[in-house]
Coordinates of N, CA, C and O in Angstrom, one line a residue:
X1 N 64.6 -26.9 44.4 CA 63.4 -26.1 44.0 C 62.1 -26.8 44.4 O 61.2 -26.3 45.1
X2 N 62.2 -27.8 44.0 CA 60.6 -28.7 44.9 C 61.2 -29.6 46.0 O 62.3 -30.1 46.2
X3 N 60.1 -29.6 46.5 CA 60.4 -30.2 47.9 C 60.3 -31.8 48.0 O 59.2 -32.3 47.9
X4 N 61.3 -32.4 48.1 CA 61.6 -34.1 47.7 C 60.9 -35.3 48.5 O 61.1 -36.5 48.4
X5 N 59.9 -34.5 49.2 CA 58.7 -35.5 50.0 C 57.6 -35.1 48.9 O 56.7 -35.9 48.8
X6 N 57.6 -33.9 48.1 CA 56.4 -34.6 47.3 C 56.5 -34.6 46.1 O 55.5 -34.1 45.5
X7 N 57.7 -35.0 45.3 CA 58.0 -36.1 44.5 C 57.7 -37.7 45.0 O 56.9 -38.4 44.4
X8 N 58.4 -38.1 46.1 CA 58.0 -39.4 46.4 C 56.6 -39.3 46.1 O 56.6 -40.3 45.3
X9 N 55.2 -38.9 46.2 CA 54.3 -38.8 47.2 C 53.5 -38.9 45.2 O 52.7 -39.8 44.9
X10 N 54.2 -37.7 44.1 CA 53.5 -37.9 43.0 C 53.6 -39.5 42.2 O 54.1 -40.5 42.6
X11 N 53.0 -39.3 41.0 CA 53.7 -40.8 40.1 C 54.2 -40.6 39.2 O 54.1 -39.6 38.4
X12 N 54.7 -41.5 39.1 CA 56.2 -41.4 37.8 C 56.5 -40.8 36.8 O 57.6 -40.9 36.2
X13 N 55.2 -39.6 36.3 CA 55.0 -39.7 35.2 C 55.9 -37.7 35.7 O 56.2 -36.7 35.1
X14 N 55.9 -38.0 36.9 CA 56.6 -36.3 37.0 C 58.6 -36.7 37.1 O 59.2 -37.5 37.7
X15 N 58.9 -35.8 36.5 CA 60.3 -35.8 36.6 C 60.8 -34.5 36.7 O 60.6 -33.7 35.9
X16 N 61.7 -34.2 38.0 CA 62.4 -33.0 38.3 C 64.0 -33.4 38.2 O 64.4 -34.4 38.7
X17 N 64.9 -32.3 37.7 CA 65.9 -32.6 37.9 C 66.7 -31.4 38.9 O 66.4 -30.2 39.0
X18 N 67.8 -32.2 39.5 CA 68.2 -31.3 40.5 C 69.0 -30.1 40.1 O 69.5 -30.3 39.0
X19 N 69.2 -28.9 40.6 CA 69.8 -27.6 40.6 C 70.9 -28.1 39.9 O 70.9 -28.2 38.6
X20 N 72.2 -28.5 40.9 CA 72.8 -29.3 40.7 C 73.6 -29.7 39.1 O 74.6 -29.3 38.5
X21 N 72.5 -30.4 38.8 CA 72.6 -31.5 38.0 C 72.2 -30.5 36.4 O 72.6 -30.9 35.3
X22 N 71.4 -29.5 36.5 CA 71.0 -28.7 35.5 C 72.4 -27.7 35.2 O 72.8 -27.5 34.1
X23 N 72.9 -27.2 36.2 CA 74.3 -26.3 36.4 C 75.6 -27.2 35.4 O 76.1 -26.9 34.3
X24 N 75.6 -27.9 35.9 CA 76.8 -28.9 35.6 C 76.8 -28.9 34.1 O 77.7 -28.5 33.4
X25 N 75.2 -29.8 33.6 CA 74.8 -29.7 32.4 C 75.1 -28.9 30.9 O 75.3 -29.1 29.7
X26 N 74.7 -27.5 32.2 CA 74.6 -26.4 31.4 C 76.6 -26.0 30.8 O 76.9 -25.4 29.8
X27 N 77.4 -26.4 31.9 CA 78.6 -25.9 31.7 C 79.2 -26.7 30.5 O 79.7 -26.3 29.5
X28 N 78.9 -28.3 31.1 CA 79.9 -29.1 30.4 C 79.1 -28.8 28.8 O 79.9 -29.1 27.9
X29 N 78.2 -28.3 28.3 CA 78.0 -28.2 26.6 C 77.9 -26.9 26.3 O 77.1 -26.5 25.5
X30 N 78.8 -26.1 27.2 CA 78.7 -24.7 26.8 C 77.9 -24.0 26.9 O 78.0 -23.1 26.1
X31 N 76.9 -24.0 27.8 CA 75.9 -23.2 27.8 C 76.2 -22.3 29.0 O 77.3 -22.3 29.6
X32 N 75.4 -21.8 29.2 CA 75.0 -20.4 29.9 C 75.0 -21.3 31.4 O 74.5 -22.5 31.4
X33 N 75.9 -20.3 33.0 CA 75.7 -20.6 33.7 C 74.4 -19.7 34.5 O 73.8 -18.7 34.1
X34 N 74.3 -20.5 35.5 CA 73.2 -19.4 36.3 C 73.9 -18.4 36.9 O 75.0 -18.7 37.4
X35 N 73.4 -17.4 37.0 CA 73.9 -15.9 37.6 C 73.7 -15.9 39.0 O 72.7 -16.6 39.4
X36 N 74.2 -15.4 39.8 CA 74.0 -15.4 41.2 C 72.7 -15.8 41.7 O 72.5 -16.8 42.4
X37 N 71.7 -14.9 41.4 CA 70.4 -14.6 42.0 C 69.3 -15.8 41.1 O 68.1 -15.9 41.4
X38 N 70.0 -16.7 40.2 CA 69.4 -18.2 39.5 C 68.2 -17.5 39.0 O 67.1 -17.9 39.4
X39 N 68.4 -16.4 38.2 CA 67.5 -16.0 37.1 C 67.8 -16.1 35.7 O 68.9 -15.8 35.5
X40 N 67.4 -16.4 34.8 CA 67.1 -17.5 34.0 C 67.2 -15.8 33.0 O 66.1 -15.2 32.9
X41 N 68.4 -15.1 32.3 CA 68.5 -14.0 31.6 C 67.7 -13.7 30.3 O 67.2 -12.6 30.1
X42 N 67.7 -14.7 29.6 CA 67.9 -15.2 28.4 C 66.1 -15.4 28.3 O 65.6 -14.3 27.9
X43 N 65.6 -16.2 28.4 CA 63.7 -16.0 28.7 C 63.2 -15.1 29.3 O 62.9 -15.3 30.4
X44 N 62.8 -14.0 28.9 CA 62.0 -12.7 29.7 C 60.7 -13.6 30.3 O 60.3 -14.6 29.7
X45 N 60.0 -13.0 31.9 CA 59.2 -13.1 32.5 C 58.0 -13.6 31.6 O 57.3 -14.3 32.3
X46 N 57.7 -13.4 30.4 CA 56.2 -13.4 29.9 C 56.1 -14.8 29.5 O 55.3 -15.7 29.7
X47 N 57.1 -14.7 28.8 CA 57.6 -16.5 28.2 C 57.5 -17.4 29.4 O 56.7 -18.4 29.4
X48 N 58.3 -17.2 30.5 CA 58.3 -18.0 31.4 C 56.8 -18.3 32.0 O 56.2 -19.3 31.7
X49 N 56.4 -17.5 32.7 CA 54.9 -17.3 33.0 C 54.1 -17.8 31.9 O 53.1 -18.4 32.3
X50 N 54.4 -17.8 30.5 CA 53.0 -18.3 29.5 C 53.4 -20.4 29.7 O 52.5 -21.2 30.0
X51 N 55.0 -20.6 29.4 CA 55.1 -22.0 29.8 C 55.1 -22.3 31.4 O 55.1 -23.5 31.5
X52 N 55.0 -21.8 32.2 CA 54.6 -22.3 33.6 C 53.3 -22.9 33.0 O 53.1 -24.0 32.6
X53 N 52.0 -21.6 33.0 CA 50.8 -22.0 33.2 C 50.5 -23.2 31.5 O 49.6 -24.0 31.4
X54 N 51.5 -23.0 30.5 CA 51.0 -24.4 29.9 C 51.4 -25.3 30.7 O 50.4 -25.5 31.3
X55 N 52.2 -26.1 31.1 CA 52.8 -27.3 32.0 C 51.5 -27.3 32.4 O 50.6 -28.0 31.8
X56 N 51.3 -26.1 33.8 CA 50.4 -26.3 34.4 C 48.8 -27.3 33.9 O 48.2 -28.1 34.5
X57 N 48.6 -26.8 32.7 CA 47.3 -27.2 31.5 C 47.6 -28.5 30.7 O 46.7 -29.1 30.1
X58 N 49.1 -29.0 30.7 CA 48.9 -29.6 29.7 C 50.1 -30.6 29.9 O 50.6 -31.1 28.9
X59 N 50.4 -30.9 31.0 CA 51.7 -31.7 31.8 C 50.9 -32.4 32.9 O 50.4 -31.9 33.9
X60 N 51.0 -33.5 32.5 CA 50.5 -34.3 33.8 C 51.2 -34.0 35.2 O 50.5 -33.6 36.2
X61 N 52.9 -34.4 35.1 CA 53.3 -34.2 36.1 C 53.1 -32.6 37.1 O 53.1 -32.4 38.3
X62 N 52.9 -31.9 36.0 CA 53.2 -30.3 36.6 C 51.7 -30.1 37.1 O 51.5 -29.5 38.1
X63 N 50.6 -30.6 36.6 CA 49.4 -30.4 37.1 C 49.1 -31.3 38.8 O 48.6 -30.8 39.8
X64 N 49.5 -32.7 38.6 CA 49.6 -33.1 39.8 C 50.5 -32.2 41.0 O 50.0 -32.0 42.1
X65 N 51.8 -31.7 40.6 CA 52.6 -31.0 41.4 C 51.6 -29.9 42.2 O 51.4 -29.7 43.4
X66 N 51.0 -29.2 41.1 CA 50.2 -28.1 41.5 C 48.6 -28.9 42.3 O 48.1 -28.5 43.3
X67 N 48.5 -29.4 41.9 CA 47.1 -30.2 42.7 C 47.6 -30.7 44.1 O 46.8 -31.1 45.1
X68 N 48.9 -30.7 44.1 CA 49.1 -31.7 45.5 C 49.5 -30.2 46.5 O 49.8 -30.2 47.7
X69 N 49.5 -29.1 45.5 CA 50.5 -27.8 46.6 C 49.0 -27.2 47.0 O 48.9 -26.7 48.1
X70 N 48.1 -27.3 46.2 CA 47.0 -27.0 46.6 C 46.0 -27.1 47.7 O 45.1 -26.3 48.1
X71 N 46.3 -28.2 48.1 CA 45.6 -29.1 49.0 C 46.2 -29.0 50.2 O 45.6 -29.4 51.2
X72 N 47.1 -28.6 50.2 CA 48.4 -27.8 51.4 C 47.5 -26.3 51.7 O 47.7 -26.0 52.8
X73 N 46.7 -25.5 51.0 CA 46.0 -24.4 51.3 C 44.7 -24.9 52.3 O 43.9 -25.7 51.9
X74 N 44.6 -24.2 53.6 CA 43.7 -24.2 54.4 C 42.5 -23.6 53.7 O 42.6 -22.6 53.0
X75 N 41.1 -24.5 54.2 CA 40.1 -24.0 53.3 C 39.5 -23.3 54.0 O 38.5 -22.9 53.5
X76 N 39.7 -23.0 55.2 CA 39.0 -21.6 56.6 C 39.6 -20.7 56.2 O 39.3 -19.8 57.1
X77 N 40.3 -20.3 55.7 CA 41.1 -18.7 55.1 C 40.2 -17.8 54.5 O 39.2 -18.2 53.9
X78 N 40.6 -16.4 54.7 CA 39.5 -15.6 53.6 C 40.0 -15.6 52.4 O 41.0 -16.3 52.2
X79 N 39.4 -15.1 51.4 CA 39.2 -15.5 50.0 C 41.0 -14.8 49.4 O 42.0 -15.3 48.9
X80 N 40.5 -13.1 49.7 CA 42.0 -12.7 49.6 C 43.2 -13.3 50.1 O 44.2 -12.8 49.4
X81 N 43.5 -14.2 51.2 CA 44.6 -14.8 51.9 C 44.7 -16.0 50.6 O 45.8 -16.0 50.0
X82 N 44.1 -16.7 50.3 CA 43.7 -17.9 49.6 C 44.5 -17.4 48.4 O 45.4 -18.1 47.9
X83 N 44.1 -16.2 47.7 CA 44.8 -16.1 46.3 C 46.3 -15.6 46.9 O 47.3 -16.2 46.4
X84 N 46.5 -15.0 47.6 CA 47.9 -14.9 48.0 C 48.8 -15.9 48.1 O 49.9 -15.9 47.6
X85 N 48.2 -16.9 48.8 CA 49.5 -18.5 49.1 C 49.2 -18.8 47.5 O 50.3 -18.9 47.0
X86 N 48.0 -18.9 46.4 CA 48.0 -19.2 45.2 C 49.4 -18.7 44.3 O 50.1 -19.5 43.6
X87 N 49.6 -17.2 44.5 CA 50.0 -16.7 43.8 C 51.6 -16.6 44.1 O 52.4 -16.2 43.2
X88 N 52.0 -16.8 45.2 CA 53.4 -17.5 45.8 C 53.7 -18.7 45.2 O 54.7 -18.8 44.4
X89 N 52.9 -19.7 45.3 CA 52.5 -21.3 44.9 C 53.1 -21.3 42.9 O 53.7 -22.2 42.3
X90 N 52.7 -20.0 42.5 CA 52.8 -19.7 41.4 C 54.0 -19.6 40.9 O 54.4 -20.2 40.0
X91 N 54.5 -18.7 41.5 CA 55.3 -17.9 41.6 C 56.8 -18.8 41.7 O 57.8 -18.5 41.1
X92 N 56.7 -19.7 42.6 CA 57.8 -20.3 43.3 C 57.5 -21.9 41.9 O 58.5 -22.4 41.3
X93 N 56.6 -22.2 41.8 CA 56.7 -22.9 40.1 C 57.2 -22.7 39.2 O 58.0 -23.4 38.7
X94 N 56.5 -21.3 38.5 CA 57.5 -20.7 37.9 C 58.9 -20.4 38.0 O 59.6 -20.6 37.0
X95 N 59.3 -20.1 38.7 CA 60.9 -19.8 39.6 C 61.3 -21.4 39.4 O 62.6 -21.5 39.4
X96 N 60.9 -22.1 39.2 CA 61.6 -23.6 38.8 C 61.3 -23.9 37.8 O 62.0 -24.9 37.3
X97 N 60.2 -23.2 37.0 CA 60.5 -23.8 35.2 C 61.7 -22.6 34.8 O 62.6 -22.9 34.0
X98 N 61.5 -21.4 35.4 CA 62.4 -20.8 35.1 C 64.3 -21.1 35.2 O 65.1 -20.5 34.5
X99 N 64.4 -21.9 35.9 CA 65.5 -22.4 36.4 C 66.2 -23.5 35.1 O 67.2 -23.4 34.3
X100 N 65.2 -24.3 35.3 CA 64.9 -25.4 34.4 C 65.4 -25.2 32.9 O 66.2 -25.9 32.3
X101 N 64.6 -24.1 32.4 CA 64.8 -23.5 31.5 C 66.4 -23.2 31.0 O 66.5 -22.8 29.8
X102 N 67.8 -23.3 31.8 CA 69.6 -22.8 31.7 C 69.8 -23.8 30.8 O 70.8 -23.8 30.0
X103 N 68.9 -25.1 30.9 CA 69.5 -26.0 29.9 C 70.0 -25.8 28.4 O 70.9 -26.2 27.7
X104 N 68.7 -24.7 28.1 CA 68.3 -24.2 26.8 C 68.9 -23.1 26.1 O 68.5 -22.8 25.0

């Protein structure tokens, strides 16, 4: 889900755990596996979306994550292009808290 050159690159204070390692988790204590398409059934979209953008506000690691994907946006773009890669950026974070989330 995140790309493992910019983990090295944040500090310590961020922790991602792998696909993997969340799956396995989720089996060995009985929980819920991921469904083909690794959508997360159980948390409807609003929930997910309201804890993305907390992390985002109030998670060190998740705020740096987002600070460092930002900086990857070209600043000669028009304004509309700019909210677009934002809102992918978003989108694809969420899609990993959402993931994240099978533990529970």
């Amino acid at each position: 889900l995140i790309n493992p050159n910019i983990s090295n690159i944040l500090e310590q204070d961020l922790v991602w755990t792998p696909k993997s390692s969340i799956i396995e988790r989720a089996k060995e204590a009985g929980g819920r596996e991921a469904p083909q398409n690794l959508k997360n059934t159980t948390y409807g979209p609003r929930f997910v979306t309201y804890l993305a953008r907390f992390l985002l506000n109030y998670d060190k690691g998740s705020r740096q994550l987002w600070e460092k994907a930002s900086k990857d946006i070209p600043s000669n773009i028009p304004y509309s292009e700019n909210i677009k890669i934002r809102k992918k950026k978003f989108a694809d974070f969420a899609g990993a808290v959402e993931f994240g989330l099978l533990d529970y």
